[in-house]
XYZ file of C-alpha atoms in Angstrom:
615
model
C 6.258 -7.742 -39.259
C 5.011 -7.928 -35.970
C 2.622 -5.062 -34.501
C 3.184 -1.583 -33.464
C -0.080 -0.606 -32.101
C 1.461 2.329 -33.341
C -1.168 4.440 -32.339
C -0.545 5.973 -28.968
C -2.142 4.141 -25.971
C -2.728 5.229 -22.722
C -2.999 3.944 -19.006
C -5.500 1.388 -18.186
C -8.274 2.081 -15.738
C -6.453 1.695 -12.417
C -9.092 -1.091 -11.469
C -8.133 -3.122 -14.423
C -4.699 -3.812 -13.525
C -2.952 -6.662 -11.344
C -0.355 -6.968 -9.218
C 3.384 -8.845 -10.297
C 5.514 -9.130 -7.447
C 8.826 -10.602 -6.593
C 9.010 -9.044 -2.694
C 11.897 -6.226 -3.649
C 9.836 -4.855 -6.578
C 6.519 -4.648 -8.495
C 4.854 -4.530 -11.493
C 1.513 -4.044 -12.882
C 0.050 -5.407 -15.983
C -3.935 -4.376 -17.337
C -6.271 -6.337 -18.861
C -5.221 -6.382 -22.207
C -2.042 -7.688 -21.823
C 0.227 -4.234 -21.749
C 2.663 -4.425 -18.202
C 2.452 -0.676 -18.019
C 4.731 -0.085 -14.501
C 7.639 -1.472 -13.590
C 10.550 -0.463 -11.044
C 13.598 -2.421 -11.023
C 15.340 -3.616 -8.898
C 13.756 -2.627 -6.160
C 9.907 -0.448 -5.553
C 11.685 3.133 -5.564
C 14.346 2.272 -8.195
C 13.258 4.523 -11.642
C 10.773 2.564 -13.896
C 11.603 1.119 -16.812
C 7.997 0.496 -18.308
C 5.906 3.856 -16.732
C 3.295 4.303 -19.627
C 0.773 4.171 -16.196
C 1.748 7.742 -16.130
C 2.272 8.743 -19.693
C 1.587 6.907 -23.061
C 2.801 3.697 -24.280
C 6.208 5.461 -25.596
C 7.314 6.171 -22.121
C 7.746 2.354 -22.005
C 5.750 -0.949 -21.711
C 5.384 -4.488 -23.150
C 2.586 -5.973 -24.429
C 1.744 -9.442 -25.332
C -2.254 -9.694 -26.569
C -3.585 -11.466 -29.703
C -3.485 -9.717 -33.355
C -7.058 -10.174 -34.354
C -10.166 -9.035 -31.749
C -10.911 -9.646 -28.141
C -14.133 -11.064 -27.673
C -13.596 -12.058 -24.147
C -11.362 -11.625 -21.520
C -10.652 -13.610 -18.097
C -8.336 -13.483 -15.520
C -7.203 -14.574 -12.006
C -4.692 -15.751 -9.934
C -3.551 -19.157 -9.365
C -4.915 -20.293 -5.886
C -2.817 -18.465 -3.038
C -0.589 -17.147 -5.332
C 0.861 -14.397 -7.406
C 0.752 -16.016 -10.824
C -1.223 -14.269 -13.031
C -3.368 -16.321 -15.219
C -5.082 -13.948 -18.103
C -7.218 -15.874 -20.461
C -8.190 -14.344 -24.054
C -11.309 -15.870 -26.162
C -11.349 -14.428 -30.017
C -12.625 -15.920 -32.849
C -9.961 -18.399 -33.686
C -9.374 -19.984 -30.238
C -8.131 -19.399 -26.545
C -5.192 -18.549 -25.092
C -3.659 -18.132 -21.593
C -1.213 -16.069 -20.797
C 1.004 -16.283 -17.826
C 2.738 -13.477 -15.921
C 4.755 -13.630 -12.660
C 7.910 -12.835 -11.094
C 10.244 -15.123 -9.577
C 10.672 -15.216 -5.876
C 14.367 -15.496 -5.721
C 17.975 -13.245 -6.007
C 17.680 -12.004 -9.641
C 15.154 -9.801 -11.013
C 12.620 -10.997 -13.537
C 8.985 -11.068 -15.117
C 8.287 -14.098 -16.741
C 5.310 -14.422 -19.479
C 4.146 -17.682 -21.032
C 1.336 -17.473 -23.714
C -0.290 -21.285 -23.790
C -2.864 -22.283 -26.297
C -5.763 -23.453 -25.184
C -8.347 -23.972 -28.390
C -7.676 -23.817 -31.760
C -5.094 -21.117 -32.968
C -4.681 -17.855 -32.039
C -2.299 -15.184 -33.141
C -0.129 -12.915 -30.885
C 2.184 -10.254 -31.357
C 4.536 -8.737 -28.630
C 5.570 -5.106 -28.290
C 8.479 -4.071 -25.789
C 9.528 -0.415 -25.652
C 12.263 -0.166 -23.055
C 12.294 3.851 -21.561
C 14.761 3.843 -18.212
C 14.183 6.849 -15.855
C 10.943 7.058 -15.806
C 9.934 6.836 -19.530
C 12.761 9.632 -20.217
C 15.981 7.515 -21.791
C 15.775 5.241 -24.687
C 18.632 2.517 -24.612
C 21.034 1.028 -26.975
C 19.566 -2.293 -27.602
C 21.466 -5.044 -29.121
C 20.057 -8.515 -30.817
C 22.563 -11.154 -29.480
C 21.559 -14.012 -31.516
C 17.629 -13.498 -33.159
C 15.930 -14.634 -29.709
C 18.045 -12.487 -26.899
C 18.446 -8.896 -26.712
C 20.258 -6.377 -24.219
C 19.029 -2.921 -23.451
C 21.755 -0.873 -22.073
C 21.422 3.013 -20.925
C 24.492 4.066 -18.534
C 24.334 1.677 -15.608
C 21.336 -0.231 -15.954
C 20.416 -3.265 -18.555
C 17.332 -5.337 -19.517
C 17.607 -8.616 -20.995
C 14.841 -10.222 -22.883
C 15.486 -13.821 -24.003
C 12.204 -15.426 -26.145
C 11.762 -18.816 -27.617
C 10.603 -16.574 -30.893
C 12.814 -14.745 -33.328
C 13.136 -10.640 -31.907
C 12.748 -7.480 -34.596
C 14.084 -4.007 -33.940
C 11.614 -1.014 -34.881
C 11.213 2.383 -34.549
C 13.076 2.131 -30.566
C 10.718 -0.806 -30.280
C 11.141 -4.567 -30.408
C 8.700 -7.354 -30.813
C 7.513 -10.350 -32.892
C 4.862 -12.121 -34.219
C 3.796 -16.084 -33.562
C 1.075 -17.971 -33.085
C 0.016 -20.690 -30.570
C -2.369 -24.150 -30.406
C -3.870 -26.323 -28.053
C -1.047 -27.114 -25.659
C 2.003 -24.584 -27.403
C 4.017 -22.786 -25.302
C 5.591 -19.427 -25.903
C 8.402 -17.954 -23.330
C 9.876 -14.654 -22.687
C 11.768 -13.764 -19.733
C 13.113 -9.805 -18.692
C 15.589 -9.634 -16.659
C 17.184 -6.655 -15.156
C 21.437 -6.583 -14.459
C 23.841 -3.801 -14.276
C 25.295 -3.519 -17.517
C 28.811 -3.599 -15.604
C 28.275 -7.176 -15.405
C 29.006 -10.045 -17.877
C 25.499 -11.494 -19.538
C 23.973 -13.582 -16.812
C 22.671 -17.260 -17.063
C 19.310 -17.352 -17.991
C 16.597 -18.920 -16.206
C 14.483 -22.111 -16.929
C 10.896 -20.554 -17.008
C 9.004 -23.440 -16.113
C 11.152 -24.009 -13.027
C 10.945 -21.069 -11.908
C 6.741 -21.550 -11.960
C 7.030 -24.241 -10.507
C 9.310 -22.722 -7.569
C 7.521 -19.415 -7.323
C 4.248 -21.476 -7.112
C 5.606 -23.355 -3.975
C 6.521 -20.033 -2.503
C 3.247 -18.304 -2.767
C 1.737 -21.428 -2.140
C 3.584 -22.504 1.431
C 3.236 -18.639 2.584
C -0.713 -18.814 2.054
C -1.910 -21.984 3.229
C -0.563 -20.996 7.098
C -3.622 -18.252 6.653
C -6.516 -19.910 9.244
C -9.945 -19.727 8.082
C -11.693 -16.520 8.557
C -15.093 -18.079 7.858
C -17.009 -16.364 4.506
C -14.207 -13.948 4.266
C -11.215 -16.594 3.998
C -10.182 -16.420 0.071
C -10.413 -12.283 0.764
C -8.359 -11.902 3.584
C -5.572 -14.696 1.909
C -5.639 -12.346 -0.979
C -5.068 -9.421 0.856
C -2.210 -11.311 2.765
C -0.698 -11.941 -0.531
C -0.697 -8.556 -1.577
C 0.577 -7.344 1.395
C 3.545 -9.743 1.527
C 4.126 -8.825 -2.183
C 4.341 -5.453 -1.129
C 7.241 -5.880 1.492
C 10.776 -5.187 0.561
C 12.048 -8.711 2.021
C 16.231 -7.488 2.561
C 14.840 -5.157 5.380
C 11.121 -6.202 6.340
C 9.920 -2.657 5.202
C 6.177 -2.469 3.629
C 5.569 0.113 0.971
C 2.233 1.659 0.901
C 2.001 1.139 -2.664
C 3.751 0.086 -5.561
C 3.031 3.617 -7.716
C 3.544 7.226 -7.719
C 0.836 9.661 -8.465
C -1.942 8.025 -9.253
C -4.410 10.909 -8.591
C -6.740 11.383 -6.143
C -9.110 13.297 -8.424
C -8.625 12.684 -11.946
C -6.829 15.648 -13.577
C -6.047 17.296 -10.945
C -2.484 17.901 -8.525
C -3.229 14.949 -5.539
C -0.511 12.606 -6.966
C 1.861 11.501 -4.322
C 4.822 9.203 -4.617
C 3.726 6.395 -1.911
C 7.017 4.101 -2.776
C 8.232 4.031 0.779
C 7.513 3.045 4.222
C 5.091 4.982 6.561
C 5.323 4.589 10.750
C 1.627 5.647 10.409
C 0.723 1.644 9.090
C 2.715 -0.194 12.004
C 0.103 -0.925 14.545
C -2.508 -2.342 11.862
C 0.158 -3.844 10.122
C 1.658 -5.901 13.145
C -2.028 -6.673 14.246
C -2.780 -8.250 10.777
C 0.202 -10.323 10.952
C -0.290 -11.777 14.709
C -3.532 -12.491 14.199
C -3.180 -14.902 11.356
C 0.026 -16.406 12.990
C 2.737 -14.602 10.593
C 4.695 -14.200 13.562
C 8.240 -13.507 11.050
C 6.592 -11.392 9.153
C 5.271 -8.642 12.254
C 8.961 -9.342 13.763
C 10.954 -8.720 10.527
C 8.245 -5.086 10.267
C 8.963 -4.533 14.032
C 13.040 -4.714 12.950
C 12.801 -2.256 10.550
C 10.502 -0.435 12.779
C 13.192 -0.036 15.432
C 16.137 0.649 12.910
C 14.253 3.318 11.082
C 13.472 5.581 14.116
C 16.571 4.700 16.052
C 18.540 8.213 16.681
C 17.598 11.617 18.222
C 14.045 11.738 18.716
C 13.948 15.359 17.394
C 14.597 13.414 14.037
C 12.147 10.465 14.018
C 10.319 11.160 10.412
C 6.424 9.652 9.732
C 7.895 7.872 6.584
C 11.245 6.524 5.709
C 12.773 4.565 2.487
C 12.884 0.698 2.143
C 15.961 0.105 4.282
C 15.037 3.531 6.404
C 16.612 5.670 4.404
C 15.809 9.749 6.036
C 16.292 11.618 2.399
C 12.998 11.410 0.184
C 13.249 14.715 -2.038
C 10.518 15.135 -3.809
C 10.797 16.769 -7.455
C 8.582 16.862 -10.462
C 8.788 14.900 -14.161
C 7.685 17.224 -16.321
C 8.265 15.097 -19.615
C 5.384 12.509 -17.827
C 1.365 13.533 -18.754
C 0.306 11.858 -15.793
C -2.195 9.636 -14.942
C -5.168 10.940 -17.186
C -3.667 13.815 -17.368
C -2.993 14.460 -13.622
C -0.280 16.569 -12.998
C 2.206 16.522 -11.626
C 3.710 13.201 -11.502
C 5.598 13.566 -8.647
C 8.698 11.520 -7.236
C 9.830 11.433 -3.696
C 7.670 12.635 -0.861
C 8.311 16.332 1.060
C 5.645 15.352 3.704
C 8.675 13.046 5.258
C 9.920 16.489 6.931
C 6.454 17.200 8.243
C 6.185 17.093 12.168
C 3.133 14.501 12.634
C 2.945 14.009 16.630
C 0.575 10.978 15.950
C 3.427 8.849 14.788
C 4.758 8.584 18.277
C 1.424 6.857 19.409
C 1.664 4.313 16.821
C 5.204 3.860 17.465
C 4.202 3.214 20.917
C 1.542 0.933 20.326
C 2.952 -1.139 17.637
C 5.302 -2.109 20.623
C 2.190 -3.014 22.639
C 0.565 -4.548 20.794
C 3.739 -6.939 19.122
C 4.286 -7.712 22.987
C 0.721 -9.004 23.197
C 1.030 -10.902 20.479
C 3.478 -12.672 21.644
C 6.530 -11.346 19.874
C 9.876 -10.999 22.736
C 10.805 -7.658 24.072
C 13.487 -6.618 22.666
C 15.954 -4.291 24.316
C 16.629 -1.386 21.949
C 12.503 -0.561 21.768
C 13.137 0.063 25.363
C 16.070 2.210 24.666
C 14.132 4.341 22.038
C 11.358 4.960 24.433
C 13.354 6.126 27.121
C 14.512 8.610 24.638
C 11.703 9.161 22.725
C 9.113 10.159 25.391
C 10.736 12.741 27.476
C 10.784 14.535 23.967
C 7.325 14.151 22.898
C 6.523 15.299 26.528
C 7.636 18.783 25.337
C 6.358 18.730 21.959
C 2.607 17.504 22.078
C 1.239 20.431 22.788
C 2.061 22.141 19.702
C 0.344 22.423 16.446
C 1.342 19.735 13.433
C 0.731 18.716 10.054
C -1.692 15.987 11.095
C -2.645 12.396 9.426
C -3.107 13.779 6.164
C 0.301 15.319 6.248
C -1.478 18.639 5.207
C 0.556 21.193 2.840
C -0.801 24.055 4.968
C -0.039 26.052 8.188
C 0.030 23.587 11.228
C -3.195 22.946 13.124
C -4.062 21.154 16.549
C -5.216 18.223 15.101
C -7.402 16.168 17.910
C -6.324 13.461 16.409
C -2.434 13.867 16.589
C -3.387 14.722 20.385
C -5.133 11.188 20.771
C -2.324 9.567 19.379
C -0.029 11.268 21.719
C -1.889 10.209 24.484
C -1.863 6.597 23.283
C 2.208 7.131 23.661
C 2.164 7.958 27.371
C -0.774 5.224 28.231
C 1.078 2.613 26.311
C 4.313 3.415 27.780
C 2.578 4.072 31.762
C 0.608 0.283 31.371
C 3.897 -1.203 29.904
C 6.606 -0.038 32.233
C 4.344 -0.447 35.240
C 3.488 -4.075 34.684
C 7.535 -4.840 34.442
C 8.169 -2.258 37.370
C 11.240 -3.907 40.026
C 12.514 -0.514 41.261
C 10.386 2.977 42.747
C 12.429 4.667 40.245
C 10.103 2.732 37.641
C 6.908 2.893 39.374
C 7.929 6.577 39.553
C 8.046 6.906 35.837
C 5.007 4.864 34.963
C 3.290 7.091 37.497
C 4.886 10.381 35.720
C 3.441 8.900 32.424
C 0.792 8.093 33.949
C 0.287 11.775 35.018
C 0.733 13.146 31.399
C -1.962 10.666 29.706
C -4.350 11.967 31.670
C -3.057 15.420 31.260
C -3.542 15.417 27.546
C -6.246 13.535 27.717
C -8.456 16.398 29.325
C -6.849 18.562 27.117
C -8.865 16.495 24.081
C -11.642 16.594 25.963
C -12.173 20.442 26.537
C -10.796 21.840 23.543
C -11.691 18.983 20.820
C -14.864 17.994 22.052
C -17.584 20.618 20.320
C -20.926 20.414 22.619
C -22.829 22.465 20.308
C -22.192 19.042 17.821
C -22.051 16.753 20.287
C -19.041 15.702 18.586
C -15.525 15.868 18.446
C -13.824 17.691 15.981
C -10.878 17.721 13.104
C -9.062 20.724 14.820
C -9.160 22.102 18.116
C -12.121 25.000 17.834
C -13.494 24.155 14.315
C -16.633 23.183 13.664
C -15.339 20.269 10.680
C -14.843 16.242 10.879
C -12.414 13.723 10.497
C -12.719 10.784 9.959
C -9.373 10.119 11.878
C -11.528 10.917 15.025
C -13.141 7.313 15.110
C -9.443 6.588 16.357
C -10.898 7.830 19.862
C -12.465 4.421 20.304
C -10.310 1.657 18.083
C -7.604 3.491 20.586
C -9.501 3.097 23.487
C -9.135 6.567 24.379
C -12.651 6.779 25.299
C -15.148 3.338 25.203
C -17.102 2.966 22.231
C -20.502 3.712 24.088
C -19.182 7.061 26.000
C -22.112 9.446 24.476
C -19.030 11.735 22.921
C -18.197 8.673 20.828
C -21.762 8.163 19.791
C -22.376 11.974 18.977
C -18.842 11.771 16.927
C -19.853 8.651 14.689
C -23.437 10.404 14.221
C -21.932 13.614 13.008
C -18.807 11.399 10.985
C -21.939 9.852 9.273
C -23.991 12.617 8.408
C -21.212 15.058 7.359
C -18.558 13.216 5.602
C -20.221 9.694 4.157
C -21.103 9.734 0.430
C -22.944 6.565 -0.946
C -22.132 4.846 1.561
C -18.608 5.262 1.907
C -16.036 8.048 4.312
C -14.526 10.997 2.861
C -11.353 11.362 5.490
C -12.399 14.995 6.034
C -14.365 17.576 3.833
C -12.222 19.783 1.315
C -14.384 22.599 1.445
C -14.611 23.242 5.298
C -11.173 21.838 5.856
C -7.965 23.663 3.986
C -5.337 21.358 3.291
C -2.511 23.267 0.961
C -4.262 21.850 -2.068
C -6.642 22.308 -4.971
C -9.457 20.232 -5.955
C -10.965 16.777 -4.250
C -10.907 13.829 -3.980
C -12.516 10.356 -3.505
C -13.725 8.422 -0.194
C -11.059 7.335 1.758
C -11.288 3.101 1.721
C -9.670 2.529 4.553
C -11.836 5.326 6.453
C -14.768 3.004 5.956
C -13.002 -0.250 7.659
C -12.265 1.793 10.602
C -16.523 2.517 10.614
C -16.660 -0.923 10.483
C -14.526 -1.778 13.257
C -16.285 0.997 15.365
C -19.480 -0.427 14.619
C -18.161 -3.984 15.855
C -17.160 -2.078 19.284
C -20.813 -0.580 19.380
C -22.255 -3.850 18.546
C -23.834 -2.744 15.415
C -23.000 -5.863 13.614
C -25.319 -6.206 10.569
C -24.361 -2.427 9.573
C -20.453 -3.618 10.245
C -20.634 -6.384 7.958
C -23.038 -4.964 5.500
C -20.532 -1.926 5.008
C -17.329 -4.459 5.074
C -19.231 -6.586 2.256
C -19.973 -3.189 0.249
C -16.074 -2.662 0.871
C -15.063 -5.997 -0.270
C -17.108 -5.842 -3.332
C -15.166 -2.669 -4.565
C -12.271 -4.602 -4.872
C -11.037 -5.480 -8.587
C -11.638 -9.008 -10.479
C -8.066 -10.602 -8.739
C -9.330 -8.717 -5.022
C -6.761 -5.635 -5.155
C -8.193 -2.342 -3.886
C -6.918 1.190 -4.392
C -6.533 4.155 -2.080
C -10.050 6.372 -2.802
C -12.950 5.104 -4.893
C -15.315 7.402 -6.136
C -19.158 6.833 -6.030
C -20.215 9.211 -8.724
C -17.773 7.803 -11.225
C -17.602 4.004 -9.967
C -13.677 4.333 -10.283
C -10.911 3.685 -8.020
C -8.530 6.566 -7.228
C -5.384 6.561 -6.035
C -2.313 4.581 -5.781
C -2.823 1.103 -6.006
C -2.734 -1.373 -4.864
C -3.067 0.290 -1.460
C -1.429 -1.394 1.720
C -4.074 0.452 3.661
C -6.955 -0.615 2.172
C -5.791 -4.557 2.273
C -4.453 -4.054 6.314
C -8.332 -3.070 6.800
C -9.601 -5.861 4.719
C -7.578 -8.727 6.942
C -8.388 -6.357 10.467
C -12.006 -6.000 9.729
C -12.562 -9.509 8.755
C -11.130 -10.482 12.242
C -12.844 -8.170 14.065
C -16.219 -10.084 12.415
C -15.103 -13.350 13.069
C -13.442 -13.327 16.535
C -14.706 -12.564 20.113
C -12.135 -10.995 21.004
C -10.566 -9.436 17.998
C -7.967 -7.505 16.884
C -10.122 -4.354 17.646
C -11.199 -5.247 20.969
C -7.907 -6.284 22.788
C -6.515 -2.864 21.056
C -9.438 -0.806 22.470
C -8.661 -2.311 26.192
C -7.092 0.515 27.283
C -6.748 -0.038 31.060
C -6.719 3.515 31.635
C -9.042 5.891 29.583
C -10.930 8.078 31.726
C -14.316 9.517 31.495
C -13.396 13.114 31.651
């Protein structure tokens, strides 16, 4: 009878797991074999495997060899998504095979080949819908298909090997030589329909190959950082929802910041916050349908009142995002609680008007076509943050505390009004327009000596988190990748001195310090990755380019055996932390590598503000 593993496993560490993706959903699948997350059909939709956050009996599926593992191997086809996982025990060698076909259904495909000798497997597959909460009727069709039904939803597995029920699980036991093959294909369906048609595996390898495959080779060379920033590309395009262009910032929910404790956010959906770096990324390696299909759902997402534009939205820019708690879930290592949905979408975040409003720059620079509803939405949307800026707000890190004046949020506003002054002023044909790039004009500079006096803290020589504290932010090296002030203005310096001294730890950026800096929270966390690319990039804008490349290299070696990257890694531990993969993180790995290999890069022609003032 094939194996249990009956004792209860948990979760992986979250560096030893890789990426399946089919560009509506994701899964993730750890060393050993055990695809311990999955969401279908789509990144949001309740998982059906979510042992990640619980034990093995809130649902996974594991194909690994019965006897020891003396060695294990992995990697990714070339410029792909096919996961190649290669196990050496005592009998022989095995590969096996994960991906997910690129196509209209919804599937994970695994192939076990032999490769030396003979080696014995044994597959485990316990189904949980909701989250690891329902247990399905399953049904054995005919010995080598089953169904798993529970109210709307079904799984089908189909195998070429003969399927046993046990105990609410199902699996078997085989073997395989040099050159055997072994299939099993998942497939989800609602369980309205009739039993669809399977799929021929090895096609679909074939055809998911020449997907990954044509989307990768249009990346240019990036010099000694080429395979990286490809990988990162991949990962990034895995992470998109294709029917509406939206890019989640990961594929998880509450992986924790600090191991045990409550920092576990759902980060399923699509953030504003990520659209500048995003489109930048994209233009700069030529992905020109990629930035305008993110740019579409850009501009659908935040089309309506302005009073209602939210800093996050679902995959098709869906507004509701209630967050709620699953109690019957343990949690990442015990981090509680696992939490699904997201309350911070509610959270007034001034800074996401900047980024609105330079992600429309900066597409237009690249060469994408103006389109005429972005200039409808800014004609709305800036006589209403021209009220608003002023006021206090929840800030980049979406704090669960009272609203602050976060310099940063100011900066960002400012970048609104100089982005939208430079733009309507080079396309100016009546005085009513020169007017109104004048009037935003007049505002830029009015918030801009606002920053300047009440953000700026002499006795540091530095600029600040909050208007009149004395704490850091990492945010704050924003001031120059915006260009709101030049790299070498002596407030910059004093701010990446005091960013440095106060909030680096081996090496690496905290985003701000929990102890001087109350966020609504208990507990830490780790450094913020993508923190440390934006020290990078300042250092390229300072001309400090051994320490720029010698911290992106330290970044890039952080990343796991198939190049993903988390959210937060922590030094002391040598863990990542976080949800993973992290669209942040692999935006600053592509940006940064650009920014190294260009003259003008990505950082520079964003910094070229053609209207900061020296206040």
């Amino acid at each position: 009878m094939f194996p249990r593993w009956r004792t209860l496993s948990m979760a992986a560490l979250i560096e030893d797991y890789a990426l399946l993706g089919n560009c509506k959903t994701a899964a993730l699948v750890a060393r050993d074999g055990s695809l311990d997350w999955l969401c279908f059909p789509c990144f949001d939709a309740p998982a059906c495997f979510a042992a990640l956050l619980g034990s093995s009996d809130n649902g996974r599926w594991k194909i690994a060899p019965k006897e020891p593992v003396i060695f294990t191997e992995r990697r990714y086809r070339e410029g792909t998504l096919i996961l190649e996982t290669v196990f050496q025990t005592a009998s022989g060698r095995a590969m096996l095979i994960d991906f997910m076909p690129v196509d209209e259904g919804s599937h994970v495909v695994r192939i076990v080949v032999g490769l030396e000798g003979e080696v014995a497997f044994g597959m485990d597959l316990a189904i949980r819908f909701d989250y690891g909460s329902t247990v399905p009727w399953v049904e054995n069709r005919d010995g080598e298909t089953l169904t798993a039904i529970a109210g709307p939803e079904m799984l089908v597995l189909r195998a070429t090997e003969t399927l046993h029920a046990l105990d609410h699980h199902t699996g078997c036991d085989f073997h395989v030589t040099a050159g055997h093959r072994e299939t099993f294909i998942l497939s989800h369906q609602a369980s309205t329909e009739t039993l669809q048609t399977a799929i021929d595996a090895e096609q679909e390898l074939q055809r998911t190959e020449g997907f990954w495959r044509e989307f990768s080779d249009r990346c240019p060379d990036v010099g000694q950082w080429t395979a990286q920033v490809k990988r990162s590309l991949i990962t990034l395009k895995a992470m998109t929802y294709a029917p509406t262009g939206g890019i989640v910032a990961a594929v998880t929910t509450s992986l924790p910041e600090q191991l045990g404790g409550e920092r576990n956010w759902d980060y399923r959906f699509c953030w504003l916050r990520d659209a500048t770096m995003t489109l930048l990324a994209f233009m700069n390696l030529g992905y020109f349908e990629e930035a305008s299909a993110w740019r579409e759902w850009l501009l659908r997402s935040v089309a309506g009142n302005p009073e209602q534009i939210q800093i996050m939205y679902g995959l098709g820019g869906e507004r509701r995002l209630p967050e709620y708690e699953l109690p019957w879930l343990s949690g990442y290592e015990n981090s509680k609680p696992v939490r699904i949905g997201n309350a911070a979408a509610t959270q007034m975040q001034l800074d996401v008007y900047g980024e609105v409003a330079d992600a429309m720059t900066q597409a237009l620079k690249g060469g994408l076509p103006r389109l005429p509803r972005s200039v409808a939405i800014s004609k709305v949307i800036m006589p209403f943050l021209e009220k608003v800026w002023h006021m206090p707000d929840k800030g980049i890190w979406e704090i669960r505390a009272e609203p602050r004046h976060f310099t940063h949020s100011k900066v960002m506003t400012w970048v609104a009004f100089d982005r939208n002054a430079s733009l309507i002023a080079q396309t100016a044909v009546t005085d009513d327009d020169r007017a109104l790039a004048q009037h935003y004009r007049s505002v830029a500079d009015q918030i801009h000596a606002d920053v300047c006096l009440n953000g700026f803290d002499s006795e540091l020589g530095s600029f600040v988190q909050t208007y009149g504290a004395k704490a850091l932010d990492a945010s704050l090296l924003q001031i120059a990748l915006t260009g709101f002030l030049p790299a070498d203005d002596p407030r910059v310096i004093g701010t990446v001195a005091q960013i440095e001294r106060s909030l680096m730890q081996d090496g690496l950026l905290l985003r701000y310090d929990n102890d001087r800096s109350a966020d609504g929270v208990s507990g830490n966390e780790g450094t913020f990755l993508v923190c440390s690319f934006w020290l990078a990039d300042v250092y390229v804008l300072l001309g400090r380019r051994q320490e720029a490349r010698e911290l992106y290299d330290r970044l890039c070696g952080l990343c796991n055996d198939v190049g993903l990257l988390a959210e937060q890694y922590d030094p002391r531990s040598k863990r990542m932390l976080g949800n993973f993969p992290q669209a942040f993180s692999h935006i600053g790995i592509i940006n940064t590598a650009l920014n190294l290999h260009r003259v003008m890069c990505p950082v520079k022609a964003r910094a070229m503000s053609e209207a900061a003032t020296v206040e």
